[in-house]
Each structure stands twice: as C-alpha cells, then as structure tokens.
PDB file of C-alpha atoms in Angstrom:
ATOM      1  CA  MET A  22       7.817  -1.111   9.507  1.00  0.00           C
ATOM      2  CA  ILE A  23       9.730  -0.008   6.425  1.00  0.00           C
ATOM      3  CA  VAL A  24      12.165  -2.072   4.373  1.00  0.00           C
ATOM      4  CA  ALA A  25      14.491  -0.668   1.718  1.00  0.00           C
ATOM      5  CA  ALA A  26      13.100  -1.288  -1.766  1.00  0.00           C
ATOM      6  CA  GLU A  27      15.762  -2.825  -3.993  1.00  0.00           C
ATOM      7  CA  ASP A  28      15.616  -2.624  -7.781  1.00  0.00           C
ATOM      8  CA  SER A  29      15.076  -6.386  -8.049  1.00  0.00           C
ATOM      9  CA  ASP A  30      12.022  -6.110  -5.768  1.00  0.00           C
ATOM     10  CA  PHE A  31      10.135  -4.363  -8.550  1.00  0.00           C
ATOM     11  CA  ASP A  32      10.739  -7.307 -10.922  1.00  0.00           C
ATOM     12  CA  THR A  33       9.556  -9.794  -8.317  1.00  0.00           C
ATOM     13  CA  LEU A  34       6.501  -7.682  -7.636  1.00  0.00           C
ATOM     14  CA  ALA A  35       5.628  -7.473 -11.333  1.00  0.00           C
ATOM     15  CA  CYS A  36       6.107 -11.227 -11.906  1.00  0.00           C
ATOM     16  CA  GLU A  37       4.873 -12.752  -8.664  1.00  0.00           C
ATOM     17  CA  GLY A  38       2.825 -10.065  -6.924  1.00  0.00           C
ATOM     18  CA  LYS A  39       5.133 -10.434  -3.922  1.00  0.00           C
ATOM     19  CA  VAL A  40       8.294  -8.896  -2.545  1.00  0.00           C
ATOM     20  CA  ARG A  41      10.598 -11.069  -0.445  1.00  0.00           C
ATOM     21  CA  GLY A  42       7.760 -13.520   0.069  1.00  0.00           C
ATOM     22  CA  MET A  43       5.344 -10.850   1.305  1.00  0.00           C
ATOM     23  CA  PRO A  44       2.144 -10.316  -0.671  1.00  0.00           C
ATOM     24  CA  MET A  45       0.885  -6.972  -1.851  1.00  0.00           C
ATOM     25  CA  ALA A  46      -2.206  -5.518  -0.180  1.00  0.00           C
ATOM     26  CA  ASP A  47      -5.544  -6.133  -1.885  1.00  0.00           C
ATOM     27  CA  GLY A  48      -5.867  -3.843  -4.876  1.00  0.00           C
ATOM     28  CA  GLY A  49      -2.117  -3.073  -4.957  1.00  0.00           C
ATOM     29  CA  ILE A  50      -0.378   0.065  -3.812  1.00  0.00           C
ATOM     30  CA  ALA A  51      -0.196   1.897  -7.143  1.00  0.00           C
ATOM     31  CA  PRO A  52      -0.789   1.282 -10.844  1.00  0.00           C
ATOM     32  CA  ASP A  53       2.031  -0.526 -12.668  1.00  0.00           C
ATOM     33  CA  THR A  54       2.927   2.641 -14.568  1.00  0.00           C
ATOM     34  CA  VAL A  55       3.426   4.544 -11.297  1.00  0.00           C
ATOM     35  CA  LEU A  56       5.526   1.736  -9.808  1.00  0.00           C
ATOM     36  CA  ALA A  57       7.670   1.703 -12.968  1.00  0.00           C
ATOM     37  CA  MET A  58       8.165   5.464 -12.705  1.00  0.00           C
ATOM     38  CA  LEU A  59       9.093   5.184  -9.005  1.00  0.00           C
ATOM     39  CA  ARG A  60      11.543   2.363  -9.777  1.00  0.00           C
ATOM     40  CA  GLY A  61      13.268   4.536 -12.378  1.00  0.00           C
ATOM     41  CA  LEU A  62      13.347   7.466  -9.988  1.00  0.00           C
ATOM     42  CA  ALA A  63      14.860   5.305  -7.233  1.00  0.00           C
ATOM     43  CA  ASN A  64      17.540   4.064  -9.634  1.00  0.00           C
ATOM     44  CA  THR A  65      18.409   7.660 -10.509  1.00  0.00           C
ATOM     45  CA  ILE A  66      18.620   8.746  -6.853  1.00  0.00           C
ATOM     46  CA  ARG A  67      20.224   5.603  -5.366  1.00  0.00           C
ATOM     47  CA  PRO A  68      23.831   6.483  -6.405  1.00  0.00           C
ATOM     48  CA  THR A  69      23.707   9.635  -4.231  1.00  0.00           C
ATOM     49  CA  CYS A  70      21.242   8.538  -1.554  1.00  0.00           C
ATOM     50  CA  ASP A  71      20.664   4.902  -0.712  1.00  0.00           C
ATOM     51  CA  PRO A  72      18.111   3.613   0.012  1.00  0.00           C
ATOM     52  CA  ALA A  73      15.935   5.715  -2.239  1.00  0.00           C
ATOM     53  CA  ALA A  74      12.630   3.957  -1.534  1.00  0.00           C
ATOM     54  CA  TRP A  75      11.050   1.847   1.196  1.00  0.00           C
ATOM     55  CA  TRP A  76       8.190  -0.644   1.274  1.00  0.00           C
ATOM     56  CA  ILE A  77       5.701   0.069   4.051  1.00  0.00           C
ATOM     57  CA  ILE A  78       4.926  -3.277   5.654  1.00  0.00           C
ATOM     58  CA  GLU A  79       2.287  -4.206   8.186  1.00  0.00           C
ATOM     59  CA  ASP A  80       1.218  -7.716   9.229  1.00  0.00           C
ATOM     60  CA  ASP A  81       3.728  -9.254   6.752  1.00  0.00           C
ATOM     61  CA  GLU A  82       2.009  -7.529   3.845  1.00  0.00           C
ATOM     62  CA  ILE A  83       3.303  -4.748   1.603  1.00  0.00           C
ATOM     63  CA  ILE A  84       0.774  -1.973   1.954  1.00  0.00           C
ATOM     64  CA  GLY A  85       2.627   1.078   0.656  1.00  0.00           C
ATOM     65  CA  LEU A  86       5.757   2.728  -0.657  1.00  0.00           C
ATOM     66  CA  CYS A  87       7.664   5.811   0.477  1.00  0.00           C
ATOM     67  CA  SER A  88      10.204   7.195  -1.998  1.00  0.00           C
ATOM     68  CA  ILE A  89      12.735   9.951  -2.279  1.00  0.00           C
ATOM     69  CA  THR A  90      11.440  11.988  -5.191  1.00  0.00           C
ATOM     70  CA  ALA A  91      14.267  14.536  -5.395  1.00  0.00           C
ATOM     71  CA  GLY A  92      17.623  15.252  -3.849  1.00  0.00           C
ATOM     72  CA  PRO A  93      19.686  15.346  -1.982  1.00  0.00           C
ATOM     73  CA  THR A  94      19.882  19.023  -2.865  1.00  0.00           C
ATOM     74  CA  ASP A  95      21.079  21.632  -0.382  1.00  0.00           C
ATOM     75  CA  ALA A  96      21.187  18.838   2.241  1.00  0.00           C
ATOM     76  CA  ALA A  97      17.484  18.062   1.785  1.00  0.00           C
ATOM     77  CA  ILE A  98      15.495  15.257   0.216  1.00  0.00           C
ATOM     78  CA  ASP A  99      11.936  15.386  -1.034  1.00  0.00           C
ATOM     79  CA  ILE A 100       9.673  12.421  -0.329  1.00  0.00           C
ATOM     80  CA  GLY A 101       6.419  11.045  -1.623  1.00  0.00           C
ATOM     81  CA  TYR A 102       4.347   8.169  -0.280  1.00  0.00           C
ATOM     82  CA  GLY A 103       1.276   6.125  -0.902  1.00  0.00           C
ATOM     83  CA  VAL A 104      -0.697   3.374   0.767  1.00  0.00           C
ATOM     84  CA  ALA A 105      -3.034   0.833  -0.816  1.00  0.00           C
ATOM     85  CA  THR A 106      -6.594   2.106  -0.902  1.00  0.00           C
ATOM     86  CA  SER A 107      -7.646  -0.989   1.045  1.00  0.00           C
ATOM     87  CA  ARG A 108      -5.304  -0.002   3.906  1.00  0.00           C
ATOM     88  CA  GLN A 109      -5.789   3.769   4.061  1.00  0.00           C
ATOM     89  CA  GLY A 110      -7.073   5.553   7.139  1.00  0.00           C
ATOM     90  CA  ARG A 111      -5.232   3.319   9.602  1.00  0.00           C
ATOM     91  CA  GLY A 112      -2.092   5.395  10.236  1.00  0.00           C
ATOM     92  CA  ALA A 113       0.263   3.369   8.038  1.00  0.00           C
ATOM     93  CA  ALA A 114       1.413   6.362   5.978  1.00  0.00           C
ATOM     94  CA  SER A 115       2.132   8.331   9.154  1.00  0.00           C
ATOM     95  CA  ARG A 116       4.138   5.455  10.610  1.00  0.00           C
ATOM     96  CA  GLY A 117       6.046   4.909   7.349  1.00  0.00           C
ATOM     97  CA  VAL A 118       6.942   8.587   6.962  1.00  0.00           C
ATOM     98  CA  GLY A 119       7.978   8.661  10.629  1.00  0.00           C
ATOM     99  CA  GLU A 120      10.424   5.795  10.050  1.00  0.00           C
ATOM    100  CA  VAL A 121      11.889   7.528   6.994  1.00  0.00           C
ATOM    101  CA  LEU A 122      12.381  10.637   9.149  1.00  0.00           C
ATOM    102  CA  LYS A 123      14.282   8.527  11.711  1.00  0.00           C
ATOM    103  CA  TRP A 124      16.520   7.272   8.900  1.00  0.00           C
ATOM    104  CA  ALA A 125      17.058  10.849   7.648  1.00  0.00           C
ATOM    105  CA  THR A 126      17.967  12.046  11.154  1.00  0.00           C
ATOM    106  CA  GLU A 127      20.820   9.534  11.220  1.00  0.00           C
ATOM    107  CA  ARG A 128      22.295  10.899   7.978  1.00  0.00           C
ATOM    108  CA  PRO A 129      24.850  13.625   8.727  1.00  0.00           C
ATOM    109  CA  ASP A 130      24.519  14.942   5.164  1.00  0.00           C
ATOM    110  CA  LEU A 131      20.825  15.794   5.562  1.00  0.00           C
ATOM    111  CA  ILE A 132      19.288  18.723   7.396  1.00  0.00           C
ATOM    112  CA  ALA A 133      15.731  18.574   6.074  1.00  0.00           C
ATOM    113  CA  VAL A 134      13.045  16.486   4.444  1.00  0.00           C
ATOM    114  CA  THR A 135      10.480  18.136   2.195  1.00  0.00           C
ATOM    115  CA  ALA A 136       7.223  16.987   0.630  1.00  0.00           C
ATOM    116  CA  GLU A 137       4.305  18.362  -1.358  1.00  0.00           C
ATOM    117  CA  THR A 138       0.590  17.669  -1.101  1.00  0.00           C
ATOM    118  CA  SER A 139      -2.387  18.702  -3.124  1.00  0.00           C
ATOM    119  CA  VAL A 140      -4.389  21.426  -1.417  1.00  0.00           C
ATOM    120  CA  ALA A 141      -7.332  19.002  -1.636  1.00  0.00           C
ATOM    121  CA  ASN A 142      -5.526  16.009  -0.088  1.00  0.00           C
ATOM    122  CA  LEU A 143      -6.344  16.530   3.578  1.00  0.00           C
ATOM    123  CA  ALA A 144      -5.332  12.997   4.594  1.00  0.00           C
ATOM    124  CA  SER A 145      -1.817  13.472   3.208  1.00  0.00           C
ATOM    125  CA  GLN A 146      -1.573  16.870   4.885  1.00  0.00           C
ATOM    126  CA  ARG A 147      -2.417  15.198   8.221  1.00  0.00           C
ATOM    127  CA  VAL A 148       0.329  12.588   7.659  1.00  0.00           C
ATOM    128  CA  LEU A 149       2.886  15.369   7.379  1.00  0.00           C
ATOM    129  CA  GLU A 150       1.480  17.412  10.259  1.00  0.00           C
ATOM    130  CA  ARG A 151       1.558  14.333  12.539  1.00  0.00           C
ATOM    131  CA  ASN A 152       5.235  13.949  11.679  1.00  0.00           C
ATOM    132  CA  GLY A 153       6.122  17.552  12.511  1.00  0.00           C
ATOM    133  CA  PHE A 154       6.328  19.002   9.011  1.00  0.00           C
ATOM    134  CA  GLN A 155       5.628  22.711   8.680  1.00  0.00           C
ATOM    135  CA  ARG A 156       4.011  24.453   5.729  1.00  0.00           C
ATOM    136  CA  ALA A 157       6.724  26.182   3.741  1.00  0.00           C
ATOM    137  CA  GLY A 158       4.672  27.717   0.941  1.00  0.00           C
ATOM    138  CA  THR A 159       2.665  26.797  -2.114  1.00  0.00           C
ATOM    139  CA  ARG A 160       3.299  26.314  -5.792  1.00  0.00           C
ATOM    140  CA  THR A 161       1.297  25.485  -8.877  1.00  0.00           C
ATOM    141  CA  ASP A 162       2.260  22.412 -10.873  1.00  0.00           C
ATOM    142  CA  ALA A 163       1.126  22.124 -14.493  1.00  0.00           C
ATOM    143  CA  GLU A 164       0.045  18.509 -13.955  1.00  0.00           C
ATOM    144  CA  ASP A 165      -1.008  18.400 -10.292  1.00  0.00           C
ATOM    145  CA  GLY A 166      -2.403  21.905  -9.762  1.00  0.00           C
ATOM    146  CA  GLU A 167      -2.039  23.849  -6.514  1.00  0.00           C
ATOM    147  CA  LEU A 168       0.350  22.200  -4.048  1.00  0.00           C
ATOM    148  CA  ILE A 169       1.332  22.869  -0.454  1.00  0.00           C
ATOM    149  CA  CYS A 170       5.077  22.650   0.164  1.00  0.00           C
ATOM    150  CA  TRP A 171       6.188  21.147   3.506  1.00  0.00           C
ATOM    151  CA  ARG A 172       9.528  21.002   5.335  1.00  0.00           C
ATOM    152  CA  LYS A 173      10.857  19.197   8.422  1.00  0.00           C
ATOM    153  CA  ALA A 174      14.317  19.803   9.904  1.00  0.00           C
ATOM    154  CA  VAL A 175      16.080  16.517  10.656  1.00  0.00           C
ATOM    155  CA  GLY A 176      19.640  17.254  11.601  1.00  0.00           C
ATOM    156  CA  ALA A 177      22.666  19.504  11.735  1.00  0.00           C
TER     157      ALA A 177
END
C-alpha cells in the first residue's frame, strides 16, 4: 500500500521515528540527509503535482518511499524509489511503483512516467520491467555514472 507523504510526516519521522503512528522498518529507509533532500524536492513539486511522494507501507510499517523527482514536464513525471535494506527482495518496491502508476493513470494531465537506474542496479531494473517500463536510452550522470533511462505510457 502507498500513502501520500505530507510535509509534516518528515518532522514526525525525524522526531519520533514514526509516521502517523506507523514505525519505520529496521534500519530506516534512507539516511536523514537523503530524506531531507526528498522532503525539499517534494515541497518543490507539490504545487504542480500533488502528492509528490508516497510512503510504501506493509504490515503497518513504513518500509520505503516513492517520490516524484522531476516534472511534470511534457506531461511526464520522473520517479525514484527506495525500500529499507531489511525489507528488500520481497517485491515491495514493485508493488509501490505499481500503485504510483495506477495513480498516474488517473491523472488526465500525464501521459508517461519515467525513471532512471544505474546500469549496475539489476534489482531496480527488474522493478521497472515488472511494471511495464521500457528502456528509453542511457545517459551519464556526473555523480551517479552510467544510467539507464526508462519510460512507461500511462494515459492519453
């Protein structure tokens, strides 16, 4: 299940280690600096596309986060996602991305969802393949190296 991540959720998480009464998975879902960056990104995107991030929840525990990382541009949004190391390999990322795709399909202003994965991140590539994404090219990022670009049509 996914639940929209509100700005105030990030404060509660930082102070209490919980969001809406649900605990975070063992080991957390990302370092505090990454969560702070994703919060800022969501606040930038939220005025044009809300929600801009979703908690991935399983068994009443927050185990991951899926965020819009760019857009909407040319009727497309770019997403990123992550799952707590202690919960990886169980299909949660695939289910979370699938639910975000359902949300995107219901938005008449969106025609596609895009994502990028490291060429070395086979697990993340499988998440996108399972959800019907197609490879759309590659690019080199100064920080992340060689990336595979993915695209999935969702509407119009």
